[in-house]
Coordinates of C-alpha atoms in Angstrom, one line a residue:
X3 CA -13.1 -6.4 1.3
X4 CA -11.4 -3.8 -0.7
X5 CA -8.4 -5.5 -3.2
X6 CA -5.3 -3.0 -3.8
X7 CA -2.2 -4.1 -5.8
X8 CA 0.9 -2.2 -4.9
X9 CA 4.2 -2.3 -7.1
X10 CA 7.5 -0.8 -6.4
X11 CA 10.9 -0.9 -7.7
X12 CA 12.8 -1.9 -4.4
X13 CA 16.4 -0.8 -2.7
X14 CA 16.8 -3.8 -0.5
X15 CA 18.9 -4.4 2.6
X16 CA 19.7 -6.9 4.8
X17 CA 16.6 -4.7 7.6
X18 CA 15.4 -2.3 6.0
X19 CA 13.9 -1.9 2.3
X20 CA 12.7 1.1 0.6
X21 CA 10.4 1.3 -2.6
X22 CA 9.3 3.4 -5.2
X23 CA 5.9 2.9 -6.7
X24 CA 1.8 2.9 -7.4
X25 CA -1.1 1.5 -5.5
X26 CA -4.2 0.6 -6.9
X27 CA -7.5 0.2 -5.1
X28 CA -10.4 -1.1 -6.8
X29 CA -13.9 -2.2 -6.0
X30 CA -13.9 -3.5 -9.6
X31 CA -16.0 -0.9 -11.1
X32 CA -14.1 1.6 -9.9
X33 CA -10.1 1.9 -9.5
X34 CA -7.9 4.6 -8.1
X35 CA -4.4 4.5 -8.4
X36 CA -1.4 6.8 -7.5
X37 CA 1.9 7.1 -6.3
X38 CA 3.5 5.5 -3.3
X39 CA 6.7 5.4 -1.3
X40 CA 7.0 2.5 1.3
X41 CA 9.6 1.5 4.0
X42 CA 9.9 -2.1 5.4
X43 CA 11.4 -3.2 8.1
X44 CA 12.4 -7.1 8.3
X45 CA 12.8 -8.9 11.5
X46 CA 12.5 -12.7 11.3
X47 CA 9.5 -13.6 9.8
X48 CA 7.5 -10.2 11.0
X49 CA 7.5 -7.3 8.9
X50 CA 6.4 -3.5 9.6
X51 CA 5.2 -1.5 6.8
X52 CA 5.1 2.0 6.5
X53 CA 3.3 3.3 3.3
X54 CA 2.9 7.0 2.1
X55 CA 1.0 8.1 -1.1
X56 CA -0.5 10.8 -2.5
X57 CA -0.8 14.5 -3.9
X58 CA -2.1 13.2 -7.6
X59 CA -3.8 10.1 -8.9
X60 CA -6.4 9.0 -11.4
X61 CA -9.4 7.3 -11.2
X62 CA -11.1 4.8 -13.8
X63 CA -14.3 3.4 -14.0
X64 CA -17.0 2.2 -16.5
X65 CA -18.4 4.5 -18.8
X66 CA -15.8 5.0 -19.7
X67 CA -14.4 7.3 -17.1
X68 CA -11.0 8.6 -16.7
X69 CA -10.3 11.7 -14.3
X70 CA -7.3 12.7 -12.4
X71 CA -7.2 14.1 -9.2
X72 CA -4.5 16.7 -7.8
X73 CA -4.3 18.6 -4.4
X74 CA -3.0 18.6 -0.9
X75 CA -3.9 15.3 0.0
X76 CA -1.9 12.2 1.3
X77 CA -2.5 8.4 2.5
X78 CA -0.6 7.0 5.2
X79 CA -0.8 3.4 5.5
X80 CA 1.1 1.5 8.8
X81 CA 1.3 -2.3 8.5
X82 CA 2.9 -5.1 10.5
X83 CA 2.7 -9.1 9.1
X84 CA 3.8 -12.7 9.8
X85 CA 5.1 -13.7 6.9
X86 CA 3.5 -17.4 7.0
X87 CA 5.1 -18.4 3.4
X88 CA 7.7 -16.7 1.6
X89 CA 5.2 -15.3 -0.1
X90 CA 2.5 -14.8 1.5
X91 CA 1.6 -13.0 5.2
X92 CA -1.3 -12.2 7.5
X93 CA -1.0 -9.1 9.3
X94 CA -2.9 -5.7 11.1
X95 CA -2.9 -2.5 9.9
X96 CA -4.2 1.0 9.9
X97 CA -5.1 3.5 6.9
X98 CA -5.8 7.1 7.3
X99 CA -6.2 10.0 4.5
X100 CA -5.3 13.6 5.5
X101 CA -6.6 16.6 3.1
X102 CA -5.2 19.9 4.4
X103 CA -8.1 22.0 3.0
X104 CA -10.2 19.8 6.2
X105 CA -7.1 19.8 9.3
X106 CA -9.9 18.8 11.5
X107 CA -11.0 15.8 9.8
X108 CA -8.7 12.6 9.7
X109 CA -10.4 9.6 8.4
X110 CA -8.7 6.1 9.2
X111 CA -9.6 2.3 9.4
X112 CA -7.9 -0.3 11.0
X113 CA -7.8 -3.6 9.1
X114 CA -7.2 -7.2 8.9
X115 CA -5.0 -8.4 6.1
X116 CA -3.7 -11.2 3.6
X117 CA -1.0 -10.3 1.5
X118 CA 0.5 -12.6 -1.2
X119 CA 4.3 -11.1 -2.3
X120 CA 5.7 -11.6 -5.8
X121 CA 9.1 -10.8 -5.5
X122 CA 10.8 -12.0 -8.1
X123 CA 14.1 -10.7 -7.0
X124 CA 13.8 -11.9 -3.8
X125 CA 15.9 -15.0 -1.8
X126 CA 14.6 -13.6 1.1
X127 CA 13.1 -17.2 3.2

């Protein structure tokens, strides 16, 4: 289990919305965040996610530590949920990193997910 916390300012649609933002992974001793762009798609009560991040970010731990990190590397994140609540879905996804100093390596993971949404623009049911 690895808690992130993305924020974004939104440009929402009636389909389709588009946000501007950070993510935040932590494993509570350690964090890294950086910025993010996502896309999401809205039919019914499924949603598709499509998250890119990347090129710079910083990461804080105890010690205290506090280093950035620049270069040629991006996160792709694809998503799809049920959206159980208004605020809250379960859903599958998959997470892969590419760095282009490695073009032959392309980590990934699939995953199982909760999400909880605070939206509090939102009159989305």
């Amino acid at each position: 289990v690895i808690p992130n916390i993305q924020a974004y300012y939104m440009f929402d649609t009636s389909l389709l919305s588009v946000g501007v933002g950070a993510r935040i992974y932590t494993v509570l001793l350690w964090s890294f965040l950086y910025p993010t762009v996502m896309g999401e798609v809205h039919l019914g009560r499924f949603d598709v996610n499509l998250n890119v991040g990347g090129l710079a970010g910083v990461l804080m731990g105890l010690g205290p530590v506090f280093e950035t990190a620049t270069g040629p590397w991006v996160t792709m994140d694809l998503s799809a949920g049920f959206r159980v609540t208004p605020w809250f879905r379960v859903g599958l996804g998959a997470f892969a990193v590419a760095y282009t100093e490695f073009p032959g390596a392309f980590p990934y993971a699939l995953y199982v997910s909760g999400k909880f949404i605070v939206n509090p623009g939102s009159r989305r049911e």
